[in-house]
Amino acid sequence: MSPPAAESYLSDGRTLWSWLTTHDHKRIGVMFLVLTLFFFFLGGLFALALRIELLTPGRTVMGHLAYNRMFTLHGVTMVWLFMIPAIPSAFGNFLVPLMIGARDVAFPRLNLASVYLYVLGASVALWGMFEGGADTGWTFYTPYSTTTGTAVLPVLVGVFIIGFSTIVTGLNFIATVHTLRAPGLTWMKLPLFVWAIYGTSIIQVLATPVLGMVLALVALERVVGAGIFDPARGGDPLLFQHLFWFYSHPAVYIMVLPSMGVISEAVSAFSRKNAFSYRMIVYSTLGIAFVGFFTWGHHMFASGQSTFGSGAFGAMSMLVAIFTAIKIFSWLGTLYRGSIAIESPLLYTLGFMFFLFFGGMIGVAYATTSLNLHWHDTYSVVAHFHFIMVGATVMAFLAALHYWFPKMFGRCFPAKLANGAAVLIIFGFIATFVPQFLLGNLGMPRRYADYPPHFQSLHVASTAGASLLAFGFLAIAGYLAWSLRHGALAGDNPWGSEGFEWRSASPPPTHNFSTPPQYPTGPHEYSREEVPHAA
Ligand code: HEM
Ligand SMILES: [Cu+2]
């Protein structure tokens, strides 16, 4: 006799043990969400510490050594523990099977293993960072990373382990999309978020092993003096940069492609229109995933490479901008004359488009070798990648969190508060990062704890912006936590979305669907009714 079916995946076993041993992709997604949010919070605290140190010239709250360790803590936490897993592992896990009408991912046990690998890797890396405090920055550049006396080794090992979690997740999604689509759900009917996760998974599977290899080589160099990167032993430090960026440039698309998928969903849902040019979005997703592998040299214009090489890498980089522009035009085309609902996910979506556009345009300028030499290693690079990684990716993460919160937990959140927080966050981002472009252009180098007094006003502006951001994030954490228990019941489809994931209950039952869903039409097919208010 089988036990009675639980109401939802949340009520199917309430013990901690039932969570720790679950094979349900939705619970695994929620676990990743909680874990990545925790590291986002931690990385945010480290960022505030950096901004406080930079409030005044000279020593403010910490010395130079502590500063170096602090920006390493911040970078390692944000990039490896938050950005890379956040959207694919949390929302991808929760949504991909729901969106393709499957009961679970292809390898549920492996999926659970990816949580444990992630926790293990994160613990080892954090332990190293607190124990000896690595001071290399998140990029582990040689020769410094092979000679410094700080605890680089555990951090490398931690990131190496997290790499396996990433690879396993990517493999799982590829297998899932290939084999578990519901009958009738052809490739050209896949929701755009699924396409984005699919493109991301390809990068994860192909690029992450290169990262593992280069980390292992640095470890070898530190432990037995292998002489691969050390010129004194006949090695080549530039080789490190080639290998590192061969992974890390595609990795920036591990951070941004899933965001683009979120945005494609949100734009359709909140303008009640079918995606303008679905196929162009799909092809540009695959285009970015492909071209992203041939652009790494734009990180090395200033470290010595042939003029031809620099020109070729510059041109390839600009191709990415073209694919991105295609997406931006398609989103704008979707919004144009739609029945637009100003809800928090849409506010974050607009923020995302703004930051992606400006961050990307500045990326094009950097990919121009001559301009790059002026800005390289200055604060303006810091501003560029924060515009895209924080401005755009975190915006998309927040859009996803607000859009799918009712799906995941069956509750709504206070809409007015959420809209207020979104506006605060967007202004906070602008105030934090625009001054950094100006600082960099004036010559403020990155990764310095100190600066001449005439830079102070811009630093103060940036720190003030960061405080606004912190305040906004606390507000979001507050009302979402409150809504988990006290929010109004959402009903199955509170936004009236046509997205396939809304065809199951909110929160979904353990095996996702009580009756197998049908797919007579493509995704995002709206006849433009008004969007009901979710809260
Ligand atoms: C779309 C998402 C993007 C993300 C997430 C991203 C991220 C980053 C990151 C993290 C860095 C700094 C790496 C470091 O720590 O040294 C960086 C630098 C750079 N980015 Fe981007 N980027 C994006 C788009 C672009 C585009 C579209 C271009 C060119 C068209 C571009 C060109 C560059 C260049 C040339 C640098 C090196 C600047 C220097 O160090 O002199 N980026 N980017
Ligand atoms: Cu790059």
Coordinates of C-alpha atoms and ligand atoms in Angstrom, one line a residue:
M1 CA 0.0 0.0 0.0
S2 CA 1.5 3.4 -1.0
P3 CA 1.2 6.3 1.5
P4 CA -1.2 9.1 0.7
A5 CA 0.3 11.7 -1.7
A6 CA 1.6 14.8 0.0
E7 CA 0.0 18.1 -0.8
S8 CA 3.3 19.5 -2.1
Y9 CA 7.0 18.9 -2.3
L10 CA 7.3 21.1 0.8
S11 CA 5.0 19.0 3.0
D12 CA 6.4 15.6 1.7
G13 CA 8.5 14.8 4.8
R14 CA 9.3 17.7 7.2
T15 CA 12.4 16.4 8.9
L16 CA 15.8 17.7 8.2
W17 CA 16.8 14.2 7.2
S18 CA 14.1 14.1 4.6
W19 CA 15.7 17.2 3.0
L20 CA 19.3 16.0 3.3
T21 CA 18.5 12.7 1.6
T22 CA 16.0 14.0 -1.0
H23 CA 16.3 13.3 -4.7
D24 CA 13.6 15.8 -5.6
H25 CA 15.0 18.4 -8.0
K26 CA 12.8 21.0 -6.3
R27 CA 14.2 20.5 -2.9
I28 CA 17.7 20.4 -4.3
G29 CA 17.0 23.7 -6.0
V30 CA 15.7 25.2 -2.7
M31 CA 18.8 23.9 -0.9
F32 CA 21.0 25.6 -3.5
L33 CA 19.0 28.8 -3.1
V34 CA 19.5 28.9 0.6
L35 CA 23.2 28.1 0.4
T36 CA 23.9 30.6 -2.4
L37 CA 21.9 33.3 -0.6
F38 CA 24.0 32.6 2.5
F39 CA 27.2 33.1 0.6
F40 CA 25.8 36.2 -1.1
F41 CA 25.2 37.6 2.3
L42 CA 28.7 36.7 3.5
G43 CA 30.3 38.1 0.3
G44 CA 28.2 41.3 0.9
L45 CA 29.6 41.7 4.4
F46 CA 33.1 41.5 3.0
A47 CA 32.3 44.0 0.3
L48 CA 31.0 46.5 2.9
A49 CA 34.3 46.0 4.9
L50 CA 36.2 47.0 1.7
R51 CA 34.0 50.0 1.1
I52 CA 34.5 51.2 4.7
E53 CA 38.2 50.9 4.4
L54 CA 38.1 53.0 1.2
L55 CA 36.0 55.7 2.9
T56 CA 39.1 57.7 3.8
P57 CA 42.6 57.7 2.4
G58 CA 45.2 56.0 4.6
R59 CA 44.2 53.4 7.1
T60 CA 40.5 53.5 8.1
V61 CA 39.6 50.1 9.6
M62 CA 42.3 47.6 8.4
G63 CA 45.9 47.5 7.2
H64 CA 47.1 46.6 3.7
L65 CA 47.5 42.9 4.4
A66 CA 44.1 42.5 5.8
Y67 CA 42.7 44.5 2.8
N68 CA 44.3 42.0 0.4
R69 CA 42.8 39.1 2.3
M70 CA 39.5 40.8 2.4
F71 CA 39.2 41.4 -1.3
T72 CA 40.2 37.8 -1.9
L73 CA 37.5 36.6 0.5
H74 CA 35.0 38.8 -1.2
G75 CA 36.0 37.8 -4.7
V76 CA 36.2 34.1 -4.0
T77 CA 32.9 34.0 -2.2
M78 CA 31.0 36.1 -4.7
V79 CA 32.4 34.4 -7.9
W80 CA 32.9 30.8 -7.0
L81 CA 30.3 30.3 -4.2
F82 CA 27.5 32.6 -5.3
M83 CA 27.6 33.8 -9.0
I84 CA 28.4 30.5 -10.7
P85 CA 26.0 28.2 -9.0
A86 CA 23.2 30.8 -8.1
I87 CA 20.9 30.8 -11.0
P88 CA 21.6 27.4 -12.7
S89 CA 21.8 25.3 -9.5
A90 CA 19.0 27.0 -7.6
F91 CA 16.4 28.1 -10.2
G92 CA 17.6 25.7 -13.0
N93 CA 17.2 22.7 -10.7
F94 CA 13.8 23.8 -9.5
L95 CA 12.4 24.8 -12.9
V96 CA 13.9 22.9 -15.8
P97 CA 12.0 19.6 -15.1
L98 CA 8.8 21.6 -14.4
M99 CA 9.2 23.5 -17.6
I100 CA 9.7 20.4 -19.8
G101 CA 7.0 18.4 -18.2
A102 CA 9.3 15.9 -16.5
R103 CA 9.0 14.3 -13.1
D104 CA 12.7 15.0 -12.2
V105 CA 16.1 15.5 -13.7
A106 CA 17.8 12.6 -15.5
F107 CA 20.2 11.7 -12.6
P108 CA 18.5 12.6 -9.3
R109 CA 21.1 11.0 -7.1
L110 CA 24.0 12.7 -8.9
N111 CA 22.0 15.9 -8.4
L112 CA 22.0 15.4 -4.6
A113 CA 25.8 14.7 -4.9
S114 CA 26.3 18.0 -6.5
V115 CA 24.9 19.7 -3.4
Y116 CA 27.3 17.8 -1.1
L117 CA 30.2 18.5 -3.4
Y118 CA 29.3 22.2 -3.3
V119 CA 29.1 22.3 0.5
L120 CA 32.4 20.4 0.8
G121 CA 34.2 22.7 -1.6
A122 CA 32.8 25.8 -0.1
S123 CA 33.8 24.7 3.4
V124 CA 37.3 23.8 2.4
A125 CA 37.7 27.1 0.5
L126 CA 36.3 29.2 3.4
W127 CA 38.3 27.3 6.0
G128 CA 41.5 28.2 4.0
M129 CA 40.5 31.8 3.7
F130 CA 40.0 32.1 7.5
E131 CA 42.8 29.9 8.5
G132 CA 45.7 31.5 6.6
G133 CA 43.8 34.0 4.6
A134 CA 44.7 33.7 0.9
D135 CA 45.6 37.1 -0.6
T136 CA 45.8 36.4 -4.3
G137 CA 42.4 37.7 -5.4
W138 CA 39.9 35.3 -7.0
T139 CA 42.1 34.9 -10.1
F140 CA 45.0 33.2 -8.4
Y141 CA 47.5 34.8 -10.8
T142 CA 51.0 33.3 -10.9
P143 CA 53.8 33.9 -9.9
Y144 CA 52.2 35.4 -6.8
S145 CA 49.9 32.5 -6.1
T146 CA 52.8 30.0 -6.2
T147 CA 55.1 32.1 -4.0
T148 CA 52.9 33.8 -1.3
G149 CA 53.0 32.3 2.1
T150 CA 49.3 32.5 2.7
A151 CA 46.8 29.6 2.6
V152 CA 46.3 29.4 -1.2
L153 CA 46.2 25.6 -1.3
P154 CA 43.0 24.9 0.6
V155 CA 41.2 27.7 -1.4
L156 CA 42.4 26.1 -4.7
V157 CA 41.3 22.7 -3.5
G158 CA 37.9 24.1 -2.4
V159 CA 37.3 25.7 -5.8
F160 CA 38.5 22.5 -7.5
I161 CA 35.8 20.5 -5.7
I162 CA 33.1 23.1 -6.5
G163 CA 34.1 22.6 -10.1
F164 CA 32.9 19.0 -9.9
S165 CA 29.6 20.2 -8.6
T166 CA 29.3 22.5 -11.6
I167 CA 30.1 19.8 -14.1
V168 CA 27.7 17.3 -12.5
T169 CA 24.9 19.9 -12.6
G170 CA 25.6 20.8 -16.2
L171 CA 25.7 17.1 -17.4
N172 CA 22.5 16.5 -15.6
F173 CA 20.7 19.3 -17.4
I174 CA 22.0 18.3 -20.8
A175 CA 20.8 14.7 -20.3
T176 CA 17.5 16.0 -18.9
V177 CA 16.7 18.3 -21.8
H178 CA 17.7 15.6 -24.3
T179 CA 15.8 12.7 -22.8
L180 CA 13.0 13.8 -20.5
R181 CA 11.0 16.4 -22.6
A182 CA 7.3 15.6 -22.4
P183 CA 5.8 14.1 -25.6
G184 CA 5.1 16.8 -28.1
L185 CA 7.6 19.3 -26.6
T186 CA 10.0 19.8 -29.5
W187 CA 13.2 21.8 -29.3
M188 CA 11.7 24.9 -30.8
K189 CA 8.9 24.8 -28.2
L190 CA 11.3 24.9 -25.2
P191 CA 10.9 27.8 -22.9
L192 CA 13.7 30.3 -23.3
F193 CA 14.9 29.8 -19.7
V194 CA 15.5 26.1 -20.6
W195 CA 17.5 27.1 -23.7
A196 CA 19.6 29.4 -21.5
I197 CA 20.3 26.7 -19.0
Y198 CA 21.1 24.3 -21.8
G199 CA 23.6 26.7 -23.3
T200 CA 25.1 27.3 -19.9
S201 CA 25.4 23.6 -19.2
I202 CA 27.5 23.2 -22.4
I203 CA 30.0 25.8 -21.1
Q204 CA 30.0 24.3 -17.7
V205 CA 30.8 20.8 -19.0
L206 CA 33.5 22.0 -21.5
A207 CA 35.2 24.8 -19.7
T208 CA 35.2 23.7 -16.0
P209 CA 37.7 20.9 -16.5
V210 CA 40.2 23.4 -17.8
L211 CA 39.8 25.3 -14.6
G212 CA 40.3 22.1 -12.6
M213 CA 43.5 21.4 -14.6
V214 CA 45.0 24.9 -14.0
L215 CA 44.2 24.8 -10.3
A216 CA 45.8 21.4 -10.0
L217 CA 48.9 22.7 -11.8
V218 CA 49.1 25.7 -9.4
A219 CA 48.8 23.2 -6.5
L220 CA 51.6 21.1 -8.0
E221 CA 53.7 24.1 -8.4
R222 CA 53.2 25.1 -4.7
V223 CA 53.7 21.6 -3.3
V224 CA 56.5 20.1 -5.4
G225 CA 57.8 23.1 -7.3
A226 CA 56.8 21.6 -10.7
G227 CA 58.1 24.6 -12.6
I228 CA 55.2 24.9 -15.0
F229 CA 54.5 28.6 -14.4
D230 CA 57.8 29.7 -12.6
P231 CA 60.3 31.2 -15.1
A232 CA 63.2 30.5 -12.7
R233 CA 62.5 26.8 -13.4
G234 CA 61.8 27.2 -17.0
G235 CA 58.1 27.7 -16.7
D236 CA 55.9 30.4 -18.1
P237 CA 53.6 32.6 -16.0
L238 CA 51.7 33.7 -19.1
L239 CA 50.6 30.1 -19.6
F240 CA 48.6 30.4 -16.4
Q241 CA 46.8 33.4 -17.7
H242 CA 45.9 31.6 -21.0
L243 CA 44.5 28.6 -19.2
F244 CA 42.8 30.6 -16.5
W245 CA 41.0 32.9 -18.9
F246 CA 40.2 30.0 -21.3
Y247 CA 37.9 28.9 -18.4
S248 CA 37.1 32.2 -16.8
H249 CA 36.0 34.1 -19.8
P250 CA 33.4 31.5 -20.7
A251 CA 32.6 31.4 -17.0
V252 CA 31.3 34.9 -17.2
Y253 CA 28.7 33.5 -19.5
I254 CA 27.9 30.9 -16.9
M255 CA 27.0 33.9 -14.9
V256 CA 25.2 35.9 -17.5
L257 CA 23.4 33.4 -19.8
P258 CA 21.1 32.0 -17.2
S259 CA 20.2 35.6 -16.3
M260 CA 19.3 36.3 -19.9
G261 CA 17.0 33.2 -19.7
V262 CA 15.2 34.7 -16.6
I263 CA 14.8 38.0 -18.4
S264 CA 13.3 36.4 -21.5
E265 CA 10.7 34.7 -19.3
A266 CA 9.9 37.8 -17.3
V267 CA 9.7 40.1 -20.3
S268 CA 7.0 37.9 -21.9
A269 CA 5.1 37.3 -18.7
F270 CA 4.9 41.0 -17.7
S271 CA 4.1 42.4 -21.1
R272 CA 1.7 39.6 -22.0
K273 CA 3.4 39.0 -25.3
N274 CA 5.1 36.2 -27.1
A275 CA 8.8 36.6 -27.3
F276 CA 9.7 38.9 -30.2
S277 CA 11.9 36.6 -32.4
Y278 CA 12.1 33.5 -30.3
R279 CA 14.5 31.9 -32.7
M280 CA 16.9 34.8 -32.6
I281 CA 17.1 34.5 -28.8
V282 CA 17.8 30.8 -29.1
Y283 CA 20.5 31.2 -31.7
S284 CA 22.2 34.1 -29.9
T285 CA 22.2 32.0 -26.7
L286 CA 24.1 29.2 -28.6
G287 CA 26.2 31.8 -30.3
I288 CA 27.4 33.3 -27.0
A289 CA 28.1 29.9 -25.6
F290 CA 30.2 29.1 -28.6
V291 CA 32.1 32.4 -29.2
G292 CA 32.7 32.8 -25.5
F293 CA 35.4 30.2 -25.9
F294 CA 37.4 32.4 -28.3
T295 CA 37.7 35.7 -26.5
W296 CA 39.9 34.9 -23.5
G297 CA 42.9 36.9 -24.9
H298 CA 41.1 40.2 -24.2
H299 CA 42.3 39.8 -20.6
M300 CA 45.9 39.7 -21.7
F301 CA 46.3 42.8 -24.0
A302 CA 48.6 44.3 -21.4
S303 CA 50.5 41.2 -20.5
G304 CA 52.2 40.5 -23.8
Q305 CA 50.8 38.9 -26.9
S306 CA 51.2 39.5 -30.6
T307 CA 49.4 42.4 -32.2
F308 CA 47.6 40.0 -34.4
G309 CA 46.5 38.0 -31.3
S310 CA 45.2 41.1 -29.6
G311 CA 43.3 42.2 -32.7
A312 CA 41.8 38.8 -33.2
F313 CA 40.7 38.5 -29.6
G314 CA 39.3 42.0 -29.7
A315 CA 37.2 41.3 -32.7
M316 CA 35.9 38.0 -31.4
S317 CA 34.9 39.7 -28.1
M318 CA 32.9 42.2 -30.1
L319 CA 30.9 39.3 -31.6
V320 CA 29.6 38.6 -28.2
A321 CA 28.3 42.2 -28.0
I322 CA 26.4 41.6 -31.2
F323 CA 24.7 38.5 -29.9
T324 CA 23.9 40.4 -26.7
A325 CA 22.5 43.3 -28.7
I326 CA 20.2 40.9 -30.6
K327 CA 18.7 39.8 -27.3
I328 CA 18.3 43.3 -26.0
F329 CA 16.5 44.3 -29.2
S330 CA 14.3 41.2 -28.9
W331 CA 13.3 42.1 -25.3
L332 CA 12.6 45.6 -26.3
G333 CA 10.5 44.4 -29.2
T334 CA 8.6 42.2 -26.8
L335 CA 7.9 45.0 -24.4
Y336 CA 6.9 47.4 -27.2
R337 CA 3.1 47.9 -27.1
G338 CA 2.7 45.0 -24.6
S339 CA 0.2 45.3 -21.7
I340 CA 2.9 46.0 -19.2
A341 CA 2.5 45.2 -15.5
I342 CA 4.8 47.2 -13.3
E343 CA 5.7 44.4 -10.8
S344 CA 9.0 43.9 -9.0
P345 CA 10.3 41.2 -11.4
L346 CA 9.8 43.6 -14.3
L347 CA 11.5 46.5 -12.4
Y348 CA 14.5 44.2 -11.9
T349 CA 14.3 43.2 -15.6
L350 CA 14.5 46.9 -16.7
G351 CA 17.4 47.3 -14.3
F352 CA 19.1 44.3 -15.9
M353 CA 18.7 45.6 -19.4
F354 CA 20.1 49.0 -18.4
F355 CA 23.2 47.6 -16.7
L356 CA 23.8 44.9 -19.3
F357 CA 23.7 47.6 -22.0
F358 CA 26.1 50.0 -20.4
G359 CA 28.4 47.4 -18.9
G360 CA 28.5 45.7 -22.3
M361 CA 29.1 48.9 -24.3
I362 CA 32.1 49.6 -22.0
G363 CA 33.2 46.0 -22.6
V364 CA 33.4 46.8 -26.3
A365 CA 35.5 49.8 -25.5
Y366 CA 37.8 47.6 -23.4
A367 CA 38.1 45.1 -26.2
T368 CA 39.7 47.9 -28.2
T369 CA 43.3 47.4 -27.4
S370 CA 44.3 51.0 -27.5
L371 CA 41.6 52.0 -25.0
N372 CA 42.2 49.0 -22.9
L373 CA 45.8 50.0 -22.1
H374 CA 44.5 53.2 -20.5
W375 CA 41.9 51.4 -18.3
H376 CA 43.5 48.1 -17.7
D377 CA 43.9 47.2 -14.0
T378 CA 42.2 50.4 -12.9
Y379 CA 38.9 50.8 -11.0
S380 CA 37.1 51.1 -14.3
V381 CA 37.6 47.4 -14.9
V382 CA 36.1 46.8 -11.4
A383 CA 33.2 49.0 -12.4
H384 CA 32.7 47.1 -15.8
F385 CA 32.5 43.7 -14.3
H386 CA 30.4 44.8 -11.4
F387 CA 28.0 46.5 -13.8
I388 CA 27.5 43.2 -15.5
M389 CA 28.0 40.7 -12.8
V390 CA 26.3 42.6 -10.0
G391 CA 24.2 45.1 -11.9
A392 CA 22.9 42.6 -14.5
T393 CA 23.3 39.1 -13.0
V394 CA 22.2 40.0 -9.5
M395 CA 19.2 42.0 -11.0
A396 CA 18.2 38.8 -12.9
F397 CA 18.7 36.8 -9.7
L398 CA 16.3 39.1 -7.9
A399 CA 13.9 39.1 -10.8
A400 CA 13.9 35.3 -10.6
L401 CA 13.5 35.2 -6.9
H402 CA 10.4 37.5 -7.0
Y403 CA 8.9 36.0 -10.1
W404 CA 9.2 32.4 -8.9
F405 CA 8.8 32.9 -5.2
P406 CA 5.0 32.2 -5.4
K407 CA 5.7 29.1 -7.5
M408 CA 8.3 27.8 -5.1
F409 CA 6.6 28.5 -1.8
G410 CA 2.9 29.0 -2.7
R411 CA 2.9 32.5 -1.0
C412 CA 2.8 36.0 -2.3
F413 CA 4.9 38.9 -0.9
P414 CA 3.9 42.5 -0.3
A415 CA 4.0 44.0 -3.8
K416 CA 4.5 47.7 -2.8
L417 CA 7.4 46.9 -0.5
A418 CA 9.0 44.8 -3.2
N419 CA 8.7 47.6 -5.8
G420 CA 10.2 50.1 -3.3
A421 CA 13.1 47.8 -2.6
A422 CA 13.7 47.3 -6.3
V423 CA 13.9 51.0 -6.9
L424 CA 16.3 51.4 -3.9
I425 CA 18.5 48.6 -5.2
I426 CA 18.7 50.1 -8.7
F427 CA 19.7 53.5 -7.4
G428 CA 22.1 51.9 -5.0
F429 CA 23.9 50.1 -7.9
I430 CA 24.2 53.3 -9.9
A431 CA 25.5 55.2 -6.9
T432 CA 28.0 52.5 -6.1
F433 CA 29.5 51.7 -9.5
V434 CA 29.3 54.9 -11.6
P435 CA 31.8 56.7 -9.4
Q436 CA 34.2 53.7 -9.9
F437 CA 34.2 54.2 -13.7
L438 CA 35.3 57.8 -13.1
L439 CA 37.9 56.8 -10.5
G440 CA 39.4 54.3 -12.9
N441 CA 39.5 56.8 -15.7
L442 CA 41.3 59.2 -13.4
G443 CA 43.9 56.5 -12.7
M444 CA 42.9 54.9 -9.5
P445 CA 44.3 51.3 -9.7
R446 CA 42.3 48.3 -8.6
R447 CA 43.2 46.3 -5.5
Y448 CA 44.7 49.1 -3.4
A449 CA 43.8 49.9 0.2
D450 CA 45.0 53.4 0.0
Y451 CA 44.8 56.4 -2.4
P452 CA 45.7 60.1 -2.7
P453 CA 43.2 62.5 -1.1
H454 CA 41.8 63.9 -4.3
F455 CA 40.0 60.6 -5.0
Q456 CA 38.1 60.7 -1.8
S457 CA 34.8 62.2 -2.8
L458 CA 34.2 59.6 -5.5
H459 CA 35.0 56.8 -3.0
V460 CA 32.6 58.3 -0.4
A461 CA 29.9 58.3 -3.1
S462 CA 30.6 54.7 -3.9
T463 CA 30.5 53.7 -0.2
A464 CA 27.2 55.6 0.3
G465 CA 25.8 53.7 -2.7
A466 CA 26.9 50.4 -1.2
S467 CA 25.1 51.2 2.1
L468 CA 21.9 51.8 0.1
L469 CA 22.4 48.4 -1.5
A470 CA 22.9 46.7 1.8
F471 CA 19.8 48.4 3.2
G472 CA 17.8 47.2 0.1
F473 CA 19.0 43.6 0.5
L474 CA 18.1 43.5 4.2
A475 CA 14.6 44.8 3.3
I476 CA 14.2 42.0 0.7
A477 CA 15.4 39.4 3.1
G478 CA 12.9 40.7 5.7
Y479 CA 9.7 40.7 3.6
L480 CA 10.5 37.5 1.9
A481 CA 11.1 35.7 5.2
W482 CA 7.9 37.2 6.5
S483 CA 6.0 36.1 3.4
L484 CA 7.1 32.5 3.7
R485 CA 4.7 32.1 6.6
H486 CA 2.3 35.1 6.4
G487 CA 2.1 36.0 2.7
A488 CA -1.3 35.6 1.0
L489 CA -1.8 32.2 -0.6
A490 CA -0.7 32.5 -4.2
G491 CA -2.9 30.0 -6.0
D492 CA -1.5 28.0 -8.9
N493 CA -0.7 30.9 -11.3
P494 CA -0.7 34.2 -9.5
W495 CA 0.8 36.2 -12.4
G496 CA -1.4 34.6 -15.0
S497 CA 1.7 33.5 -16.8
E498 CA 1.7 31.2 -19.8
G499 CA 5.1 29.8 -18.8
F500 CA 5.0 26.0 -18.7
E501 CA 6.1 25.8 -15.1
W502 CA 2.9 27.3 -14.0
R503 CA 0.9 24.4 -15.3
S504 CA 1.5 22.5 -12.1
A505 CA 0.3 23.6 -8.6
S506 CA 2.1 26.2 -6.6
P507 CA 4.0 24.8 -4.7
P508 CA 4.2 21.7 -7.0
P509 CA 3.4 18.2 -5.8
T510 CA 6.4 15.9 -5.3
H511 CA 6.3 14.5 -8.8
N512 CA 5.4 17.8 -10.4
F513 CA 2.1 17.0 -12.2
S514 CA -1.0 15.2 -11.2
T515 CA -2.0 14.8 -14.9
P516 CA 0.6 14.8 -17.7
P517 CA 0.7 18.3 -19.2
Q518 CA 0.0 18.8 -22.9
Y519 CA 1.9 21.0 -25.3
P520 CA -0.3 22.0 -28.2
T521 CA 1.3 25.5 -28.5
G522 CA 4.8 27.0 -28.1
P523 CA 6.0 28.7 -24.9
H524 CA 5.0 32.3 -24.0
E525 CA 1.9 32.4 -26.1
Y526 CA -0.1 35.3 -24.8
S527 CA -3.3 36.9 -26.1
R528 CA -2.4 40.0 -24.1
E529 CA -4.9 40.0 -21.2
E530 CA -4.1 42.1 -18.2
V531 CA -1.7 40.7 -15.6
P532 CA -3.5 40.0 -12.4
H533 CA -1.7 41.4 -9.3
A534 CA 0.0 38.7 -7.3
A535 CA -0.3 40.3 -4.0
Ligands
HEM1 C1 28.3 39.7 -20.7 C2 28.9 39.5 -19.5 C3 30.2 40.0 -19.1 C4 30.8 39.7 -17.9 C5 30.1 38.9 -16.8 C6 32.1 40.2 -17.8 C7 32.9 40.1 -16.8 C8 34.2 40.6 -16.7 C9 35.1 40.4 -15.6 C10 34.8 39.6 -14.3 C11 36.2 41.0 -15.9 C12 37.4 41.3 -14.9 C13 38.3 40.1 -14.8 C14 39.4 40.4 -13.8 O1 39.1 40.2 -12.6 O2 40.5 40.8 -14.2 C15 36.1 41.6 -17.2 C16 37.1 42.3 -17.9 C17 37.0 42.6 -19.2 N1 35.8 42.5 -20.0 FE1 34.1 41.8 -19.5 N2 32.3 40.9 -19.0 C18 31.2 40.7 -19.8 C19 31.1 41.3 -21.1 C20 32.1 41.8 -21.8 C21 32.0 42.1 -23.2 C22 30.7 42.0 -24.1 C23 33.2 42.5 -23.6 C24 33.7 43.0 -24.9 C25 33.0 43.2 -26.0 C26 34.1 42.5 -22.4 C27 35.4 42.9 -22.4 C28 36.2 42.8 -21.3 C29 37.6 43.2 -21.3 C30 38.4 43.6 -22.6 C31 38.1 43.0 -20.0 C32 39.5 43.2 -19.5 C33 39.7 44.6 -19.0 C34 41.1 44.8 -18.5 O3 41.5 44.1 -17.5 O4 41.8 45.6 -19.0 N3 33.3 42.1 -21.4 N4 34.8 41.3 -17.7
CU2 CU 36.6 38.1 -20.7

